[in-house]
Coordinates of C-alpha atoms in Angstrom, one line a residue:
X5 CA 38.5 -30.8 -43.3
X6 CA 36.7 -28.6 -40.7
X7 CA 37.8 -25.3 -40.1
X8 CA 37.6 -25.9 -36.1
X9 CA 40.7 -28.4 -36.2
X10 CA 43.2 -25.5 -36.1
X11 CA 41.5 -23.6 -33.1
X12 CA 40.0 -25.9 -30.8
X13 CA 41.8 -26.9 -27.7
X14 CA 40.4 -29.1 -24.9
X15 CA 40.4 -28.1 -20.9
X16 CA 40.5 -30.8 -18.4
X17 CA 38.6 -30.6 -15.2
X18 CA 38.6 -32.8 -12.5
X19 CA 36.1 -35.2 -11.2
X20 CA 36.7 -35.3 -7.2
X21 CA 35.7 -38.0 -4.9
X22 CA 34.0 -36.4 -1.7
X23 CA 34.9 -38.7 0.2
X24 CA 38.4 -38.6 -0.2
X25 CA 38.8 -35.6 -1.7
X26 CA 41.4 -37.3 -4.5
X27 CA 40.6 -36.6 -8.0
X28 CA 39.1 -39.6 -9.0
X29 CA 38.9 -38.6 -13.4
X30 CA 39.1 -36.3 -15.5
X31 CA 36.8 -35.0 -17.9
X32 CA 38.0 -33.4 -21.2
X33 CA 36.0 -30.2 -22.7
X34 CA 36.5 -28.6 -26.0
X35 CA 37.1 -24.9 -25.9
X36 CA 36.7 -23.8 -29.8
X37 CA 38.9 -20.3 -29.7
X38 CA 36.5 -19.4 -32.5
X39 CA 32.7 -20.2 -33.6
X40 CA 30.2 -22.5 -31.7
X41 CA 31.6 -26.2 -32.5
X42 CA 29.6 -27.8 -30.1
X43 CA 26.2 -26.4 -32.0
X44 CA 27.1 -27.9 -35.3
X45 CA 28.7 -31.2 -33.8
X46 CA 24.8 -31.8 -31.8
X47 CA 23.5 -31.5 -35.7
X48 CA 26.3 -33.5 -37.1
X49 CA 26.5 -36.9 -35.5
X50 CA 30.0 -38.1 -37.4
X51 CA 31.2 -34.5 -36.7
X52 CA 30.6 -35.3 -32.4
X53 CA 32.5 -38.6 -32.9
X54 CA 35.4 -36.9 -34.3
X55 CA 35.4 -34.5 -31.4
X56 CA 34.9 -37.7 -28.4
X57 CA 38.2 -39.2 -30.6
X58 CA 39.8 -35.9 -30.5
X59 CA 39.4 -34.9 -26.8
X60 CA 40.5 -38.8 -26.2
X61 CA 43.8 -37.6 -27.9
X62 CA 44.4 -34.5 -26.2
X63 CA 44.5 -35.9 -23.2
X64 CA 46.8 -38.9 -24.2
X65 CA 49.0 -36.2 -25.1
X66 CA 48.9 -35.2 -21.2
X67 CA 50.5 -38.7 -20.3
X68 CA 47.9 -38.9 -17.1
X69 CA 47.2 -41.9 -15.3
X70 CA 43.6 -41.0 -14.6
X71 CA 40.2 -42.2 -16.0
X72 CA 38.5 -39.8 -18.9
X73 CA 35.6 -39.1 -19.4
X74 CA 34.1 -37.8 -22.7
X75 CA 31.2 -36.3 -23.7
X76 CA 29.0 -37.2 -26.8
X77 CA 25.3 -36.4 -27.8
X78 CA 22.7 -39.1 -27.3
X79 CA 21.6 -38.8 -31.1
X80 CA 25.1 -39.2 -32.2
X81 CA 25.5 -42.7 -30.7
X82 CA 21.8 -43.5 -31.4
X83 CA 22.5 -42.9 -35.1
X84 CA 26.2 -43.9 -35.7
X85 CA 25.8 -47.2 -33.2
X86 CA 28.3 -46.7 -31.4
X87 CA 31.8 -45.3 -31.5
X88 CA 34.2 -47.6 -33.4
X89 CA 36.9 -44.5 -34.2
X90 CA 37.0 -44.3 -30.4
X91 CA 37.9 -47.8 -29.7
X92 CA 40.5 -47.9 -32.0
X93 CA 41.7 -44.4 -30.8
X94 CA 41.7 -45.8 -27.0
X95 CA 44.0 -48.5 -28.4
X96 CA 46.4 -46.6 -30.4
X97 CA 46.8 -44.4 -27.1
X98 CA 47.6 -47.2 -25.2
X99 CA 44.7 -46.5 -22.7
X100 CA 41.8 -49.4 -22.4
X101 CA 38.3 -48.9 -22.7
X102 CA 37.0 -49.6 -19.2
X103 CA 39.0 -46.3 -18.3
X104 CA 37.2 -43.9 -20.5
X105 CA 33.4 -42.8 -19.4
X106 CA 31.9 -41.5 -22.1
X107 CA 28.9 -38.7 -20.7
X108 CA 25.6 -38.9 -22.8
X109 CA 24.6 -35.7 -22.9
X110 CA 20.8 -34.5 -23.5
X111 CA 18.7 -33.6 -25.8
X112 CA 17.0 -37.1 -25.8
X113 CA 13.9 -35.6 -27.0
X114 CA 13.1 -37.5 -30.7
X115 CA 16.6 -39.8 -30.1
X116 CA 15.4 -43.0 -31.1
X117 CA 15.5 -45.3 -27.8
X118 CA 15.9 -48.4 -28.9
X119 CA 18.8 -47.2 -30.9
X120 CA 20.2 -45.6 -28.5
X121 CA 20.4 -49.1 -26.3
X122 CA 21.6 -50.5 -28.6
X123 CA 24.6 -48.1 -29.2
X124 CA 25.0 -48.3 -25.3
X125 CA 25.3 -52.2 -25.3
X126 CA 27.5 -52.0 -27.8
X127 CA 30.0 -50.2 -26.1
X128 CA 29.3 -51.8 -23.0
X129 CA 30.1 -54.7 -24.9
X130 CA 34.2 -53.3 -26.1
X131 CA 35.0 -51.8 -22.0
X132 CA 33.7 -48.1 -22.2
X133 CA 31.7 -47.3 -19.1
X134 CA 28.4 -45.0 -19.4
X135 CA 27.5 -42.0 -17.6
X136 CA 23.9 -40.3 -17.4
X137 CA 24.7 -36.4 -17.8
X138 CA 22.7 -33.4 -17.5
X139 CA 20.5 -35.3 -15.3
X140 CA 18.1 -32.5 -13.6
X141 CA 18.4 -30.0 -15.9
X142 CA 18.0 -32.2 -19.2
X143 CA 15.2 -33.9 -21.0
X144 CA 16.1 -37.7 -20.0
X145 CA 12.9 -40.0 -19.7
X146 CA 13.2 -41.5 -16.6
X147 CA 12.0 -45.2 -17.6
X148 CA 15.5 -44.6 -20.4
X149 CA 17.5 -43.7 -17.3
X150 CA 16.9 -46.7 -16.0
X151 CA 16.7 -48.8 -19.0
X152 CA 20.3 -47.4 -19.3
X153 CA 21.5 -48.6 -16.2
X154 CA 24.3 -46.1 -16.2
X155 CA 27.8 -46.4 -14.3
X156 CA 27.8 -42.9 -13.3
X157 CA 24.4 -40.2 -12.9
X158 CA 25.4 -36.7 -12.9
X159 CA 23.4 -34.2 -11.5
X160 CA 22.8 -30.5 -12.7
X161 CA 23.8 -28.2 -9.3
X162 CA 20.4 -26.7 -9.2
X163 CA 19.6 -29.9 -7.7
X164 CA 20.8 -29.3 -4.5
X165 CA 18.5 -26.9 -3.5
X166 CA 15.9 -29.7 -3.5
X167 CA 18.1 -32.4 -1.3
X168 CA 14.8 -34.8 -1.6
X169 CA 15.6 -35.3 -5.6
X170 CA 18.4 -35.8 -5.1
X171 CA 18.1 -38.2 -2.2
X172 CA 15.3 -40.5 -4.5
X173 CA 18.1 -40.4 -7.2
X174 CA 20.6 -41.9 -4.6
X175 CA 18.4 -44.2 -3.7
X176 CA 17.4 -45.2 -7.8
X177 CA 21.0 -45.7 -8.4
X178 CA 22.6 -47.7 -5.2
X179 CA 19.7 -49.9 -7.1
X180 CA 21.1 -49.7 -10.8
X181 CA 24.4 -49.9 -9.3
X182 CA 25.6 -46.5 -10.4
X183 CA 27.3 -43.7 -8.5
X184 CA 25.9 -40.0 -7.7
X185 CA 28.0 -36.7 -9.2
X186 CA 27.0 -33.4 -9.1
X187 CA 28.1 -30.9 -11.6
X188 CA 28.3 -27.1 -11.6
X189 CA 29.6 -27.0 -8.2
X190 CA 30.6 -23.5 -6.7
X191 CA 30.6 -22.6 -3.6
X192 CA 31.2 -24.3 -0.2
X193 CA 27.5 -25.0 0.9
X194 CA 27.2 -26.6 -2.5
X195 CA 29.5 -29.2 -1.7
X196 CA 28.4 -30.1 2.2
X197 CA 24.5 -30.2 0.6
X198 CA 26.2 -32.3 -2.3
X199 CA 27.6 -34.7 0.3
X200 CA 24.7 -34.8 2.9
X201 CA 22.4 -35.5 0.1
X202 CA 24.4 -38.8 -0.6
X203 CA 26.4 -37.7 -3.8
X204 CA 30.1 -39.4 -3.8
X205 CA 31.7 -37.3 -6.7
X206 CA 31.3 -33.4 -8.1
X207 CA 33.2 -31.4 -10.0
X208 CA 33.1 -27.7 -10.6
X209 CA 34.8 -24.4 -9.9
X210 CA 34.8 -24.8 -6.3
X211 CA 37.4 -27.7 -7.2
X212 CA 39.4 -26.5 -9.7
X213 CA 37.8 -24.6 -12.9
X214 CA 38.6 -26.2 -16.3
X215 CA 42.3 -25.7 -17.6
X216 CA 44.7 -26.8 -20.8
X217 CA 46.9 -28.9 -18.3
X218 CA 45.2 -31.3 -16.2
X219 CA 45.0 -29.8 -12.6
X220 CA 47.8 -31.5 -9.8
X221 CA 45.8 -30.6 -6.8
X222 CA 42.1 -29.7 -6.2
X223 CA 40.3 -27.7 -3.2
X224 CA 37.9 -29.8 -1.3
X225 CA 36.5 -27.7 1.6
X226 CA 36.8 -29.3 4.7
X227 CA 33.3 -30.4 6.1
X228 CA 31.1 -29.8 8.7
X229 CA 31.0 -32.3 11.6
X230 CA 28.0 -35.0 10.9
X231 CA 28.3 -34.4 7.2
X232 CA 28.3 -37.5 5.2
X233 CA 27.7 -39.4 7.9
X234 CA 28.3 -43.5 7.6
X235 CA 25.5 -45.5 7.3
X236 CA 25.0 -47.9 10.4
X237 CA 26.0 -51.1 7.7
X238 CA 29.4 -49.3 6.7
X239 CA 29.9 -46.9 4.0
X240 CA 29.9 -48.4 -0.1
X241 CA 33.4 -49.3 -0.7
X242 CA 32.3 -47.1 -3.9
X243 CA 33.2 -43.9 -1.9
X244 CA 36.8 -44.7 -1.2
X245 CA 37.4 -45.8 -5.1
X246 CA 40.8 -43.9 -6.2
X247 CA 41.8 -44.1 -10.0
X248 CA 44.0 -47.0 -10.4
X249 CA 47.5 -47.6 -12.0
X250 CA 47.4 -50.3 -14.5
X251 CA 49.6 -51.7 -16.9
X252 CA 49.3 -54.8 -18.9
X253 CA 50.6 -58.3 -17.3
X254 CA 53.3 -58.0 -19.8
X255 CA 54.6 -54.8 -18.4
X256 CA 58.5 -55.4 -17.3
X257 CA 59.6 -54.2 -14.0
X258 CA 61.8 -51.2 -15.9
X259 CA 58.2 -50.1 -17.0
X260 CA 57.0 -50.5 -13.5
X261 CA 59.9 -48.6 -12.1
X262 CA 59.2 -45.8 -14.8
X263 CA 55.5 -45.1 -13.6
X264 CA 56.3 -45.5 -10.0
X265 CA 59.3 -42.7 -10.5
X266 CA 57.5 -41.0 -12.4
X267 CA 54.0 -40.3 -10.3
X268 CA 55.3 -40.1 -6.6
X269 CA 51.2 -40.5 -5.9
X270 CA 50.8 -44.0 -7.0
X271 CA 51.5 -46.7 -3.9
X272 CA 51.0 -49.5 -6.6
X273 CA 50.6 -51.1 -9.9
X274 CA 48.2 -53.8 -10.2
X275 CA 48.8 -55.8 -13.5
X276 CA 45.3 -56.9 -15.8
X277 CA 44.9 -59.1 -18.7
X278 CA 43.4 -58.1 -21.6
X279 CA 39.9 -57.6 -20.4
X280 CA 41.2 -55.2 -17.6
X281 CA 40.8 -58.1 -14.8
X282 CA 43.7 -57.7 -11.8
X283 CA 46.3 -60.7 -12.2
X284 CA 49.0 -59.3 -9.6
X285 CA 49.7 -56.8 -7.5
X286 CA 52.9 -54.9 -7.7
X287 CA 53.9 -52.7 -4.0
X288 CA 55.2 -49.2 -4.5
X289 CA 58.1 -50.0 -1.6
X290 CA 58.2 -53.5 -1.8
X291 CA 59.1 -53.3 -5.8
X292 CA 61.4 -50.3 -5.1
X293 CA 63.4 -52.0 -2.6
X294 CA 64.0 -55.0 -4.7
X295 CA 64.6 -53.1 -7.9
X296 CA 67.3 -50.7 -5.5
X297 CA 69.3 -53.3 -4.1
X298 CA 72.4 -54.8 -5.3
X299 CA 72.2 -55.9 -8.9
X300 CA 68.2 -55.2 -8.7
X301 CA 68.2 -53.2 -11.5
X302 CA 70.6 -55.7 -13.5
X303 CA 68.5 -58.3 -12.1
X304 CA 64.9 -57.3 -12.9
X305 CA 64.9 -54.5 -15.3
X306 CA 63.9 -56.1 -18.3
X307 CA 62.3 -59.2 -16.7
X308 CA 58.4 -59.1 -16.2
X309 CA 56.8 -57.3 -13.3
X310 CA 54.4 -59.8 -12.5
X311 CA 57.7 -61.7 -11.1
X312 CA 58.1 -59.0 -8.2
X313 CA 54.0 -59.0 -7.5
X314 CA 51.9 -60.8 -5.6
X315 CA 47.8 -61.6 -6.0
X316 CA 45.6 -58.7 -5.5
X317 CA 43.4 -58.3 -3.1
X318 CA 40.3 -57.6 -4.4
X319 CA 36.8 -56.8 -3.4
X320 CA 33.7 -56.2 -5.7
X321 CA 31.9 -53.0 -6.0
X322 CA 29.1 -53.5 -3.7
X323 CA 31.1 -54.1 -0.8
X324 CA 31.3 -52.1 2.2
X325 CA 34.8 -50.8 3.8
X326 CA 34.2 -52.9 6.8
X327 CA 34.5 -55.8 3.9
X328 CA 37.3 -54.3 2.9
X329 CA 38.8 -54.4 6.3
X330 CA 38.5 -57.8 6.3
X331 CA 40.0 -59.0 2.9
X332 CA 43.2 -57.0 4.4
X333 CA 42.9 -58.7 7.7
X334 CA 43.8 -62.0 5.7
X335 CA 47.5 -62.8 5.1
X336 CA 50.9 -61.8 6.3
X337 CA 51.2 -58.3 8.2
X338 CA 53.7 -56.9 5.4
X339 CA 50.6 -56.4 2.9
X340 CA 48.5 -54.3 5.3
X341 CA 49.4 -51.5 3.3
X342 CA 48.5 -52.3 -0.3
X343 CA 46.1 -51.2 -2.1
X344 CA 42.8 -53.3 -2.6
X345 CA 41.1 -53.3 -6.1
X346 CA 38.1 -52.9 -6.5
X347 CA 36.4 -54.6 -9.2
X348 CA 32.8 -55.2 -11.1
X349 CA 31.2 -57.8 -12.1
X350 CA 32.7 -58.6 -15.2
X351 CA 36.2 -59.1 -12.8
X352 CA 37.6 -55.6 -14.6
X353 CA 38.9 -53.3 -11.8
X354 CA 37.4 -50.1 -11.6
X355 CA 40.0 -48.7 -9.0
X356 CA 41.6 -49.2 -6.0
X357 CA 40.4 -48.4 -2.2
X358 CA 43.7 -47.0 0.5
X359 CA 43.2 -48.6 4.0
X360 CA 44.4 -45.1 5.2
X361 CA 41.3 -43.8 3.5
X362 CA 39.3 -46.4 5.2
X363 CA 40.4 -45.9 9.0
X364 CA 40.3 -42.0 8.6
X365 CA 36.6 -42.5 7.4
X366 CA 35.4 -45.2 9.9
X367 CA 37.2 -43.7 12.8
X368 CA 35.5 -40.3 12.3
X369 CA 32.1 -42.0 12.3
X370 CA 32.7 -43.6 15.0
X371 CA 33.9 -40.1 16.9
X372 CA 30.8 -38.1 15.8
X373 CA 29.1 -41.4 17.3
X374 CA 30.0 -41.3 20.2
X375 CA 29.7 -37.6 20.9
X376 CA 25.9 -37.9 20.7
X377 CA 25.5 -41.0 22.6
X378 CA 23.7 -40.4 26.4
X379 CA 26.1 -41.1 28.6
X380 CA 24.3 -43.1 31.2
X381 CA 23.3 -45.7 28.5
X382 CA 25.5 -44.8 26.0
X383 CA 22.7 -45.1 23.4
X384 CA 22.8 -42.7 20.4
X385 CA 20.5 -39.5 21.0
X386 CA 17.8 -37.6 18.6
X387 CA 20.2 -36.6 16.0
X388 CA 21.1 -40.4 14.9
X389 CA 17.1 -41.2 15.3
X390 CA 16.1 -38.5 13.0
X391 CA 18.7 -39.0 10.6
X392 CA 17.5 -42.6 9.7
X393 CA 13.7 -41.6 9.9
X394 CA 14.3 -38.9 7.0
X395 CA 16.5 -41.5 5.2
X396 CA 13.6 -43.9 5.3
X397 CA 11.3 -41.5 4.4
X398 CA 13.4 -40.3 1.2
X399 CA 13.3 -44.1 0.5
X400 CA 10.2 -44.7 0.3
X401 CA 10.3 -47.3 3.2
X402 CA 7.4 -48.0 5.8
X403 CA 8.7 -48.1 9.4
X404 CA 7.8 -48.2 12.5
X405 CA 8.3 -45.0 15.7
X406 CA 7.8 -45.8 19.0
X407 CA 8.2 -43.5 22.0
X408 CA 8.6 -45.6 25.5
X409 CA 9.1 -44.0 28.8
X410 CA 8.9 -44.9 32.5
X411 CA 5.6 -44.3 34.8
X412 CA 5.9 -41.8 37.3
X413 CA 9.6 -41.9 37.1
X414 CA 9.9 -38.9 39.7
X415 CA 8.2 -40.8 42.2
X416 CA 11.2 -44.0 41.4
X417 CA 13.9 -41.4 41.8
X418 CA 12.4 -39.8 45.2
X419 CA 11.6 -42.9 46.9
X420 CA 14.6 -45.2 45.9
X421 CA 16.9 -42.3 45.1
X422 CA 18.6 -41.6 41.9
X423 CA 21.4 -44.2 41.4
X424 CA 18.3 -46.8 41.5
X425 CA 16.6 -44.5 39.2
X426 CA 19.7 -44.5 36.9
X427 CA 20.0 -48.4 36.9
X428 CA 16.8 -48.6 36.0
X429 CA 16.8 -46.3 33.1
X430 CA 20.3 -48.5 31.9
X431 CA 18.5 -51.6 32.8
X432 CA 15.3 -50.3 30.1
X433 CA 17.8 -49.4 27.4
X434 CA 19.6 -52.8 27.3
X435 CA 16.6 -54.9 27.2
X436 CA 15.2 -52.8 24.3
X437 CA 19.1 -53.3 22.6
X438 CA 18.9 -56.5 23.4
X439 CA 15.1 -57.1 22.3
X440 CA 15.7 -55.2 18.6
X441 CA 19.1 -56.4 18.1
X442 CA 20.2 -55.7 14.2
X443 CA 16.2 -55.2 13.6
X444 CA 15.9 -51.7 14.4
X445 CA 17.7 -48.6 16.5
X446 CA 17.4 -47.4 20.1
X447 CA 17.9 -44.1 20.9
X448 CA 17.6 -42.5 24.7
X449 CA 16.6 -39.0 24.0
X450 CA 16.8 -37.6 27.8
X451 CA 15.8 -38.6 31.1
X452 CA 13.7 -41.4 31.0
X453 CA 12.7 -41.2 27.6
X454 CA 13.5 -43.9 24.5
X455 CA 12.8 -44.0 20.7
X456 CA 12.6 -46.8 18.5
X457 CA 12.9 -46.7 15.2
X458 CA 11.8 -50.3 13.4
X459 CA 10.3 -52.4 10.7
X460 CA 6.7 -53.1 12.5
X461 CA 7.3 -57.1 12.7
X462 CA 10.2 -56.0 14.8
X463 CA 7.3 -54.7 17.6
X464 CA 6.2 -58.6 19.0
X465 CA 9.8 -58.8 20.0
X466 CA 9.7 -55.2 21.5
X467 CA 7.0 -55.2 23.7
X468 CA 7.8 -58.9 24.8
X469 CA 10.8 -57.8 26.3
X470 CA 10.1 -54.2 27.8
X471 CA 6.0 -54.6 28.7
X472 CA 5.7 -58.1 29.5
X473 CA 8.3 -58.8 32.3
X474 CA 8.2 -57.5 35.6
X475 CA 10.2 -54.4 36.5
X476 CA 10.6 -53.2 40.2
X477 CA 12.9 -50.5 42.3
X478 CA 13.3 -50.8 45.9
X479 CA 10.9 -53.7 45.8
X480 CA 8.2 -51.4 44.3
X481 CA 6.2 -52.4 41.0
X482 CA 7.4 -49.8 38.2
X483 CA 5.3 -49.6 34.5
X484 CA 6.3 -48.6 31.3
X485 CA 4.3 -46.9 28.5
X486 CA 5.1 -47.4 25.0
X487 CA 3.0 -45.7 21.8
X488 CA 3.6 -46.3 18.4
X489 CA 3.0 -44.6 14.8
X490 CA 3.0 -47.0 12.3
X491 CA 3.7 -44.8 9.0
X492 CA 3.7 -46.4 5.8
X493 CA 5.0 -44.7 2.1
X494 CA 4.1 -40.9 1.4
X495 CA 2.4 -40.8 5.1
X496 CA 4.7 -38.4 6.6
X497 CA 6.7 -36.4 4.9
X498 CA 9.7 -35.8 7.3
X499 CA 10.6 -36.3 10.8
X500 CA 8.9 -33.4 12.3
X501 CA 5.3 -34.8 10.7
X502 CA 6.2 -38.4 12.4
X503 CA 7.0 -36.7 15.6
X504 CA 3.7 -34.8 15.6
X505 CA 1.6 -37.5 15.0
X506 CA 3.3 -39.8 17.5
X507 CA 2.4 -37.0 20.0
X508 CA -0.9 -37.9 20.9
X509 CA -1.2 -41.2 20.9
X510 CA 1.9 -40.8 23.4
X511 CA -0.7 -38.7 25.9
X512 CA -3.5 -41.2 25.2
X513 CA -0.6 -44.1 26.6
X514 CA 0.1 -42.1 29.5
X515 CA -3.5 -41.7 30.0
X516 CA -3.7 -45.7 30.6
X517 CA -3.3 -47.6 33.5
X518 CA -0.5 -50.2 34.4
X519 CA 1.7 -50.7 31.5
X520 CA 0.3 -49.1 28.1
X521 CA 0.5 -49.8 24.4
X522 CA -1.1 -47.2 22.0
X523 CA -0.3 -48.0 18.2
X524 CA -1.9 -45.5 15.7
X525 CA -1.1 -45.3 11.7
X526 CA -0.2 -42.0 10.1
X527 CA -3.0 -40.4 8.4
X528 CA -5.7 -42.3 10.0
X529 CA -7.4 -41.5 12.8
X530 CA -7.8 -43.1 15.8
X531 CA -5.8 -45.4 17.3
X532 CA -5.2 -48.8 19.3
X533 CA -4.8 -49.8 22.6
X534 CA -2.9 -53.1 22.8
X535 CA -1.8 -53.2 26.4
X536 CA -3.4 -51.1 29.4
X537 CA -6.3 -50.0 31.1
X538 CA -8.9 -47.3 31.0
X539 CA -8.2 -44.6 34.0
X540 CA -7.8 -40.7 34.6
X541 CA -4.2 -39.4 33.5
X542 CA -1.7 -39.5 36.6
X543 CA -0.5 -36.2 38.1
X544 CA 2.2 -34.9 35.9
X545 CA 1.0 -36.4 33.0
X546 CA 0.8 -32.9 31.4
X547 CA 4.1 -32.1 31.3
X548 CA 4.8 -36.3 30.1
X549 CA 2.1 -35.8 27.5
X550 CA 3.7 -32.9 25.7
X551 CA 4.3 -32.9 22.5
X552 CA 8.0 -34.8 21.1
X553 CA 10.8 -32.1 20.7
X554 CA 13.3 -34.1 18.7

């Protein structure tokens, strides 16, 4: 027996979801009152499993509803194979596997890899899910991160002070499949750069620090206007995941009733089989009210819950909300309100999504939206344009910029007057909507002024429909000029470089006659003219030919 068993405790500190700002797990620490534990147990392989098996008790002993996570060394699975002790532990607590995360926690330096896979698959293979920890700040091989394929990264906070990294990672894992946490977070900028940088979950002491009782509510700072904001597609369902409330299909509505009393929280109970896969659906009111009326409790007390139920709704884990909008579109108006669970692809829920959660989320986007949108074209301004161009960037993804404006606009507005100016400048943007479609976005950055951000074999389409058709005012021809920066991976490194190098081959557009087309490619010189004549700049092309300020 080790001396440690009589003085360590375990602390419990909360994973949040940004998003939603709901605690979304909880992961269980051990606090030795005496020695350094942790030291021997990263030298002692069967010592660490004890520990993961004891922190899964301690926080049995808590009674909580939420998934655990637990940490273990890397060379502890990648010499014991796995965790058997655990299973059976997970079992005897009358948890399931798929609720427990266990965090794989550096050194990885001389862990053999193959053994650690192996260990991984294995429990893979019995429910447990698998987070990468320490990611940043550790040792991790990055071909073994994503031989992995972990559930969950979690990123050291030092991170955020270089949003880039932690932009690729986002981008690495929405391709494994695996969400973004930040640990170690403190302070209130620390959670906005968390957020803006794509993370969906963090924990830290700006949340709520570590503590022997598992914490009942958790500060999430409320967040600067913009931040997080939803991608044009709709967000990943993956953001609004809350923990959910699961009991076995064999569960009787008297052990329904006992969880629902019990955690006023919980708006449902969704029933699995054995391999954690939803069978039915079981509606906080709905059940309440039958099990409240007259003879309900006589009635349906010890009669199984999956009687009072219905069939879950269910979405997978790549889905977006506005998927999960639709699932709850289908079927009668008195299910509007239940949960939806989410699930992988194994059919084993991972959690549940709240329409409220939904709607709160999509209706703020679509407020910040429209507050930047022009309101003579109501076409999205700079902000939206340069937003996407830095996401691309961070991607790694080529794309197209083009900057399109009117000819000698002034002249339009002074000889036809304004209102014909202004219908023409609305008349411009829809046919470059219209023209792009889903294929790219328009954004009218002032005056008469447009950007357009696109794949380039969305540019036939483009100039089709904005340089080859005739466009007149007052019966007088008017021209358009359009120049384009064709930047391909690791050309520019942010939006300011695109802007600048879209700048001249803007000036050498306006420095065409008729209608113009100038298409250069980032970090080459020289450029292309596609549509236009040779001729001296027109007065006021000076002040046209300046550089972008977006």
């Amino acid at each position: 027996m080790h001396p440690w068993t009589d003085t360590l405790r375990f602390a419990f500190q909360p994973v949040v979801n940004l998003r939603t700002g709901a605690v979304a797990a909880l992961e269980i620490l051990a606090r030795p009152e005496t020695g350094d534990v942790l030291a021997e147990a990263r030298r002692d392989p069967v010592l660490d499993g004890r520990l993961t098996v004891s922190a899964l008790r301690a926080a049995a002993r808590k009674e909580t509803l939420l998934p655990l996570h637990l940490n273990v060394f890397a060379a502890t699975l990648a010499d014991l194979g796995g965790l058997t002790p655990l299973y059976d532990a997970v079992r005897a607590a009358g948890r399931r596997a798929w609720e427990v995360t266990l965090d794989i926690v550096p050194p990885y330096t001389h862990v053999p890899q193959r053994a650690l896979l192996e260990a991984v698959a294995s429990l893979r293979a019995q429910g447990f899910r698998i987070s990468a920890d320490g990611i940043g700040d550790g040792d991790v091989p990055l071909r073994l991160l994503t031989d992995l394929s972990p559930d969950l990264v979690k990123l050291d906070a030092s991170l955020l002070t270089r949003p880039a990294a932690v932009r690729a990672m986002r981008t690495l894992c929405e391709e494994l499949g695996a969400l973004v946490a930040v640990e170690g977070v403190e302070t209130e900028l620390q959670c906005a750069a968390a957020l803006s940088a794509g993370a969906q979950l963090a924990q830290g002491e700006l949340f709520a620090p570590p503590a022997r009782v598992p914490a009942a509510d958790v500060y999430v700072p409320s967040l600067a206007p913009g931040a997080g904001t939803l991608p044009r597609s709709g967000p990943s369902v993956r953001e609004f995941v809350r923990p959910a409330a699961v009991l076995p299909l064999t569960a009787s509505a008297g052990q329904v009733r006992a969880l629902l009393t019990g955690s006023p929280d919980v708006s449902g109970v969704l029933l699995a089989d054995q391999y954690g896969r939803p069978v039915r659906s079981v509606h906080r009111s709905r059940f309440l009210l039958s099990m409240s009326g007259r003879y309900g409790h006589a009635l349906y007390a010890d009669r199984p819950a999956f009687k009072l139920g219905d069939a879950p709704r269910t979405v997978g884990v790549d889905a977006t909300a506005w998927q999960v909008l639709d699932v709850v579109a289908v079927g009668g108006r008195d299910r509007t309100s239940d949960d939806v669970a989410v699930v992988d692809g194994h059919g084993r829920c991972v959690g549940v999504v709240r329409l409220a959660d939904l709607v709160r989320a999509l209706a703020e986007s679509r407020v910040e939206e429209a507050a930047g949108l022009n309101p003579l074209t109501r076409l999205p301004g700079s902000d939206a344009i340069v937003s996407e161009v830095d996401r691309r960037i961070s991607d790694g993804r080529a794309f197209t910029l083009s900057w399109l404006d009117i000819d000698h606009f002034k002249q339009v507005n002074d000889g036809a007057g304004f209102a014909a100016g202004d219908e023409l400048i609305r008349a411009v943007g829809r046919a470059l909507q219209q023209a792009v479609a889903e294929h790219a976005r328009v954004g009218h950055i002032g005056g008469d002024d447009f950007l357009v951000l696109a794949d380039e074999q969305a540019l036939g389409p483009l100039v089709t429909a904005v340089l080859d058709v005739p466009w007149a005012v007052g019966g007088r021809p008017v021209t358009l000029s359009l120049a384009t920066v064709v930047c391909g991976p690791g050309s520019v490194s942010d939006h300011h470089q695109a802007a600048a190098q879209l700048a001249p081959l803007k000036k050498a557009a306006k420095a065409l006659n008729g209608g113009s087309w100038v298409l250069g490619r980032a970090g080459l010189p020289g450029h292309e003219v596609r549509r236009g004549g040779p001729g001296a700049a027109p007065s006021g092309a000076g002040y046209a030919a300046a550089e972008p300020q977006w």
